[in-house]
CSV table of N, CA and C in Angstrom, one decimal:
chain,number,residue,atom,x,y,z
A,1,MET,N,12.3,25.6,4.1
A,1,MET,CA,12.7,25.1,5.0
A,1,MET,C,12.2,24.9,6.4
A,2,GLU,N,11.4,23.5,6.9
A,2,GLU,CA,11.1,24.0,8.7
A,2,GLU,C,11.9,23.0,9.8
A,3,ILE,N,12.1,24.1,10.5
A,3,ILE,CA,12.7,23.5,11.5
A,3,ILE,C,12.8,22.5,12.5
A,4,LEU,N,11.8,23.1,13.0
A,4,LEU,CA,11.5,21.7,13.9
A,4,LEU,C,10.5,21.0,12.7
A,5,LEU,N,11.2,19.6,13.3
A,5,LEU,CA,10.2,17.9,12.4
A,5,LEU,C,9.5,17.3,13.4
A,6,ALA,N,9.7,16.9,14.7
A,6,ALA,CA,9.2,16.9,15.9
A,6,ALA,C,10.0,16.6,17.1
A,7,PRO,N,9.1,17.1,18.2
A,7,PRO,CA,9.6,16.6,19.6
A,7,PRO,C,9.3,15.0,19.2
A,8,ILE,N,10.6,15.5,20.7
A,8,ILE,CA,11.2,13.5,20.9
A,8,ILE,C,10.5,13.5,22.4
A,9,VAL,N,9.6,12.0,22.6
A,9,VAL,CA,8.4,11.8,23.2
A,9,VAL,C,9.5,10.4,24.1
A,10,THR,N,9.9,10.5,25.1
A,10,THR,CA,11.1,9.5,25.5
A,10,THR,C,10.8,9.6,26.6
A,11,GLU,N,11.2,8.2,27.6
A,11,GLU,CA,11.4,8.4,29.2
A,11,GLU,C,12.5,9.7,29.2
A,12,LYS,N,13.6,9.6,29.0
A,12,LYS,CA,14.7,10.0,29.3
A,12,LYS,C,14.1,11.5,29.0
A,13,ALA,N,13.2,11.8,27.8
A,13,ALA,CA,12.9,13.5,27.4
A,13,ALA,C,12.4,13.9,28.6
A,14,SER,N,11.5,13.0,28.4
A,14,SER,CA,9.6,14.0,29.5
A,14,SER,C,10.6,14.0,31.6
A,15,ASP,N,11.7,13.2,31.4
A,15,ASP,CA,12.5,13.5,33.3
A,15,ASP,C,12.7,14.8,32.9
A,16,ALA,N,13.8,15.0,31.7
A,16,ALA,CA,14.3,16.3,31.6
A,16,ALA,C,13.7,17.4,31.5
A,17,SER,N,12.3,17.0,30.8
A,17,SER,CA,11.8,18.4,30.8
A,17,SER,C,10.6,18.7,32.1
A,18,GLU,N,10.5,17.5,33.1
A,18,GLU,CA,10.2,18.2,33.9
A,18,GLU,C,11.0,18.6,35.2
A,19,MET,N,11.7,18.0,35.3
A,19,MET,CA,13.1,18.3,35.8
A,19,MET,C,14.1,19.5,36.0
A,20,ARG,N,14.5,19.8,34.2
A,20,ARG,CA,14.9,21.1,34.5
A,20,ARG,C,14.6,21.6,33.0
A,21,LYS,N,13.3,21.8,32.8
A,21,LYS,CA,13.3,22.5,31.4
A,21,LYS,C,13.8,22.4,30.5
A,22,CYS,N,13.5,21.1,30.1
A,22,CYS,CA,15.0,20.9,28.8
A,22,CYS,C,14.1,20.0,28.1
A,23,TYR,N,14.1,20.6,26.7
A,23,TYR,CA,12.9,20.0,26.0
A,23,TYR,C,13.7,19.7,24.9
A,24,SER,N,13.6,18.0,23.8
A,24,SER,CA,14.0,17.5,22.8
A,24,SER,C,13.2,17.9,21.3
A,25,PHE,N,14.0,17.8,20.4
A,25,PHE,CA,12.8,18.3,19.6
A,25,PHE,C,14.0,17.7,18.0
A,26,PHE,N,13.6,16.7,16.8
A,26,PHE,CA,14.6,16.8,15.7
A,26,PHE,C,14.3,17.9,14.6
A,27,VAL,N,15.3,18.0,14.1
A,27,VAL,CA,15.1,19.2,13.8
A,27,VAL,C,16.0,18.7,11.7
A,28,HIS,N,15.7,20.1,11.6
A,28,HIS,CA,16.5,19.8,9.9
A,28,HIS,C,17.5,19.5,10.2
A,29,PRO,N,18.2,19.3,9.6
A,29,PRO,CA,20.0,18.5,9.6
A,29,PRO,C,20.5,19.6,9.5
A,30,LYS,N,20.5,21.0,8.6
A,30,LYS,CA,20.8,22.2,8.3
A,30,LYS,C,20.6,23.2,9.1
A,31,ALA,N,19.8,22.7,10.0
A,31,ALA,CA,19.8,24.1,11.2
A,31,ALA,C,20.8,24.4,11.7
A,32,ASN,N,20.6,25.7,12.1
A,32,ASN,CA,21.7,25.8,13.2
A,32,ASN,C,21.3,26.2,14.1
A,33,LYS,N,21.7,26.3,15.9
A,33,LYS,CA,21.5,27.2,17.0
A,33,LYS,C,20.3,28.3,17.1
A,34,ILE,N,20.9,29.0,16.4
A,34,ILE,CA,19.9,30.8,16.6
A,34,ILE,C,18.3,30.1,15.0
A,35,GLN,N,19.0,29.9,14.9
A,35,GLN,CA,17.4,28.9,13.9
A,35,GLN,C,16.6,28.6,14.0
A,36,ILE,N,16.8,27.8,15.3
A,36,ILE,CA,16.6,26.8,15.6
A,36,ILE,C,15.6,27.2,17.4
A,37,LYS,N,16.6,28.3,18.0
A,37,LYS,CA,15.8,29.0,19.1
A,37,LYS,C,14.6,30.1,18.6
A,38,LYS,N,14.7,31.0,17.5
A,38,LYS,CA,13.6,31.2,16.8
A,38,LYS,C,12.3,31.0,16.4
A,39,ALA,N,12.2,29.0,15.9
A,39,ALA,CA,11.7,28.6,15.9
A,39,ALA,C,10.9,27.9,16.9
A,40,VAL,N,11.4,27.9,18.0
A,40,VAL,CA,11.1,27.4,19.1
A,40,VAL,C,10.1,28.3,19.6
A,41,GLU,N,10.9,29.8,20.0
A,41,GLU,CA,10.2,31.4,20.4
A,41,GLU,C,9.3,31.2,19.4
A,42,LYS,N,9.0,31.0,18.6
A,42,LYS,CA,7.6,31.5,18.2
A,42,LYS,C,6.8,30.2,18.2
A,43,TYR,N,7.1,29.2,17.3
A,43,TYR,CA,5.8,28.4,17.2
A,43,TYR,C,4.8,28.3,19.1
A,44,TYR,N,6.2,28.4,20.6
A,44,TYR,CA,5.7,27.6,21.4
A,44,TYR,C,5.4,28.6,23.1
A,45,ASP,N,6.0,29.9,21.8
A,45,ASP,CA,5.6,31.2,22.4
A,45,ASP,C,6.2,31.2,23.6
A,46,VAL,N,7.2,30.9,23.4
A,46,VAL,CA,8.1,30.7,24.9
A,46,VAL,C,9.6,32.0,24.9
A,47,LYS,N,10.3,31.6,26.4
A,47,LYS,CA,11.6,32.4,25.9
A,47,LYS,C,12.8,31.5,26.1
A,48,VAL,N,13.5,31.6,25.1
A,48,VAL,CA,14.4,29.9,25.3
A,48,VAL,C,15.9,30.9,25.5
A,49,ASP,N,16.3,29.9,26.5
A,49,ASP,CA,17.9,30.4,27.1
A,49,ASP,C,19.1,29.5,26.8
A,50,LYS,N,18.9,28.0,26.3
A,50,LYS,CA,20.4,28.0,25.7
A,50,LYS,C,19.7,26.6,24.7
A,51,VAL,N,20.5,26.5,23.7
A,51,VAL,CA,20.1,25.2,22.7
A,51,VAL,C,21.5,24.3,22.8
A,52,ARG,N,21.3,23.3,22.4
A,52,ARG,CA,22.0,22.8,22.2
A,52,ARG,C,21.7,21.6,21.3
A,53,THR,N,22.4,20.8,20.3
A,53,THR,CA,22.1,20.4,19.4
A,53,THR,C,23.5,19.2,19.6
A,54,LEU,N,23.0,18.0,18.4
A,54,LEU,CA,23.5,16.7,18.8
A,54,LEU,C,23.5,16.1,17.3
A,55,ILE,N,24.9,15.6,16.2
A,55,ILE,CA,24.2,15.4,15.0
A,55,ILE,C,24.4,13.1,15.4
A,56,TYR,N,23.3,13.1,14.6
A,56,TYR,CA,23.4,11.4,14.3
A,56,TYR,C,23.9,11.2,13.4
A,57,GLY,N,25.0,10.5,13.2
A,57,GLY,CA,25.6,10.1,11.7
A,57,GLY,C,24.4,8.8,11.4
A,58,ALA,N,24.8,8.8,9.7
A,58,ALA,CA,24.3,7.6,9.1
A,58,ALA,C,24.3,5.9,10.0
A,59,LYS,N,23.3,5.5,9.7
A,59,LYS,CA,23.9,3.7,10.4
A,59,LYS,C,24.2,2.9,9.0
A,60,HIS,N,24.9,2.2,8.9
A,60,HIS,CA,26.0,1.0,7.3
A,60,HIS,C,24.7,0.1,8.5
A,61,PHE,N,24.1,-0.8,7.3
A,61,PHE,CA,23.9,-1.8,7.4
A,61,PHE,C,23.8,-3.7,6.1
A,62,THR,N,24.0,-4.5,6.3
A,62,THR,CA,24.1,-5.5,5.7
A,62,THR,C,22.9,-6.5,6.1
A,63,LYS,N,22.0,-7.0,5.8
A,63,LYS,CA,21.1,-8.1,4.5
A,63,LYS,C,21.6,-8.7,4.2
A,64,PHE,N,21.0,-10.3,3.9
A,64,PHE,CA,21.6,-11.1,3.8
A,64,PHE,C,20.1,-12.2,3.6
A,65,THR,N,19.8,-11.6,2.2
A,65,THR,CA,18.2,-12.8,1.7
A,65,THR,C,19.0,-13.6,0.4
A,66,LYS,N,17.6,-14.0,0.1
A,66,LYS,CA,17.9,-15.1,-0.7
A,66,LYS,C,18.3,-14.3,-1.8
A,67,SER,N,17.9,-13.3,-2.4
A,67,SER,CA,19.0,-13.0,-4.3
A,67,SER,C,20.6,-12.7,-3.5
A,68,GLY,N,20.7,-12.0,-2.6
A,68,GLY,CA,21.9,-12.0,-2.0
A,68,GLY,C,22.3,-11.1,-0.9
A,69,ILE,N,23.5,-10.2,-0.6
A,69,ILE,CA,24.2,-9.6,-0.1
A,69,ILE,C,23.3,-7.9,-0.5
A,70,GLN,N,22.4,-7.4,0.7
A,70,GLN,CA,21.9,-5.7,0.4
A,70,GLN,C,22.4,-5.3,1.0
A,71,LYS,N,23.2,-4.1,0.5
A,71,LYS,CA,23.8,-2.8,2.0
A,71,LYS,C,23.2,-2.0,1.3
A,72,GLY,N,23.3,-0.9,2.7
A,72,GLY,CA,22.1,0.1,3.0
A,72,GLY,C,22.3,1.2,3.5
A,73,LYS,N,22.1,2.1,4.1
A,73,LYS,CA,22.2,2.9,5.2
A,73,LYS,C,21.1,3.6,5.8
A,74,THR,N,21.0,4.0,7.0
A,74,THR,CA,19.8,5.2,7.1
A,74,THR,C,20.6,6.8,7.5
A,75,ASN,N,19.4,7.6,7.0
A,75,ASN,CA,19.6,9.0,7.1
A,75,ASN,C,20.1,9.4,8.6
A,76,TYR,N,20.8,10.9,8.1
A,76,TYR,CA,21.3,10.8,10.0
A,76,TYR,C,20.1,12.1,10.1
A,77,THR,N,20.2,12.0,11.8
A,77,THR,CA,19.7,13.1,11.9
A,77,THR,C,20.5,13.9,12.8
A,78,LYS,N,19.7,15.0,13.8
A,78,LYS,CA,19.8,16.3,13.9
A,78,LYS,C,19.0,16.2,15.4
A,79,LYS,N,19.2,16.1,16.4
A,79,LYS,CA,18.3,16.3,17.6
A,79,LYS,C,19.3,17.8,18.5
A,80,ALA,N,17.9,18.3,18.8
A,80,ALA,CA,18.2,20.0,20.0
A,80,ALA,C,17.4,19.7,20.7
A,81,MET,N,18.2,19.9,21.9
A,81,MET,CA,17.7,19.7,23.5
A,81,MET,C,17.7,21.5,23.9
A,82,VAL,N,16.9,22.7,23.7
A,82,VAL,CA,16.1,23.5,24.4
A,82,VAL,C,15.9,23.4,25.7
A,83,GLN,N,16.9,24.6,26.5
A,83,GLN,CA,15.6,24.2,27.5
A,83,GLN,C,15.6,26.3,27.8
A,84,LEU,N,14.7,26.4,28.4
A,84,LEU,CA,13.9,27.5,28.3
A,84,LEU,C,14.5,28.0,29.6
A,85,ARG,N,13.2,29.8,29.6
A,85,ARG,CA,14.1,30.6,31.4
A,85,ARG,C,12.4,30.0,32.0
A,86,GLU,N,13.1,30.7,33.3
A,86,GLU,CA,12.6,30.1,34.4
A,86,GLU,C,10.9,30.6,34.2
A,87,GLY,N,10.6,29.9,34.9
A,87,GLY,CA,8.6,30.2,34.8
A,87,GLY,C,7.7,29.6,32.8
A,88,ASP,N,9.1,29.6,32.2
A,88,ASP,CA,7.9,29.0,31.1
A,88,ASP,C,7.8,27.6,30.8
A,89,GLU,N,7.0,27.2,30.6
A,89,GLU,CA,6.8,25.6,29.7
A,89,GLU,C,6.3,25.8,28.9
A,90,ILE,N,6.0,24.2,27.9
A,90,ILE,CA,6.0,23.4,27.1
A,90,ILE,C,5.4,22.4,27.0
A,91,ASP,N,3.7,22.2,26.8
A,91,ASP,CA,2.8,21.5,26.5
A,91,ASP,C,2.9,20.9,25.7
A,92,LEU,N,3.6,20.3,25.2
A,92,LEU,CA,3.3,18.7,24.6
A,92,LEU,C,2.0,18.4,23.9
A,93,TYR,N,2.1,17.6,25.7
A,93,TYR,CA,0.6,16.7,24.6
A,93,TYR,C,-0.9,17.5,24.9
A,94,ALA,N,-0.7,18.9,24.4
A,94,ALA,CA,-2.0,19.9,24.4
A,94,ALA,C,-2.3,19.5,22.8
A,95,ASN,N,-2.1,19.2,22.2
A,95,ASN,CA,-3.2,19.3,21.2
A,95,ASN,C,-2.9,17.4,20.8
A,96,VAL,N,-3.2,16.8,21.6
A,96,VAL,CA,-2.8,15.5,21.0
A,96,VAL,C,-4.7,15.2,21.7
């Protein structure tokens, strides 16, 4: 099971990383805080101070088409906000 799926690169996440050294990632929905902490420390070679997680539920939608009404839903996602110790930093744009 891959814990870290992708970093979140938005304006709000970039401001948090610059001001508070708090980085955001999409993570596996079944991962817990300890697994996330170990994965970030191993992959980026930094020390993690705090991990906060957010679970976004599935969104239900309805489409009206020529053939009739179609109902569906999106998958639920989990995000992790990882705060690093003083002096550590992650360069998300190094591999671009």
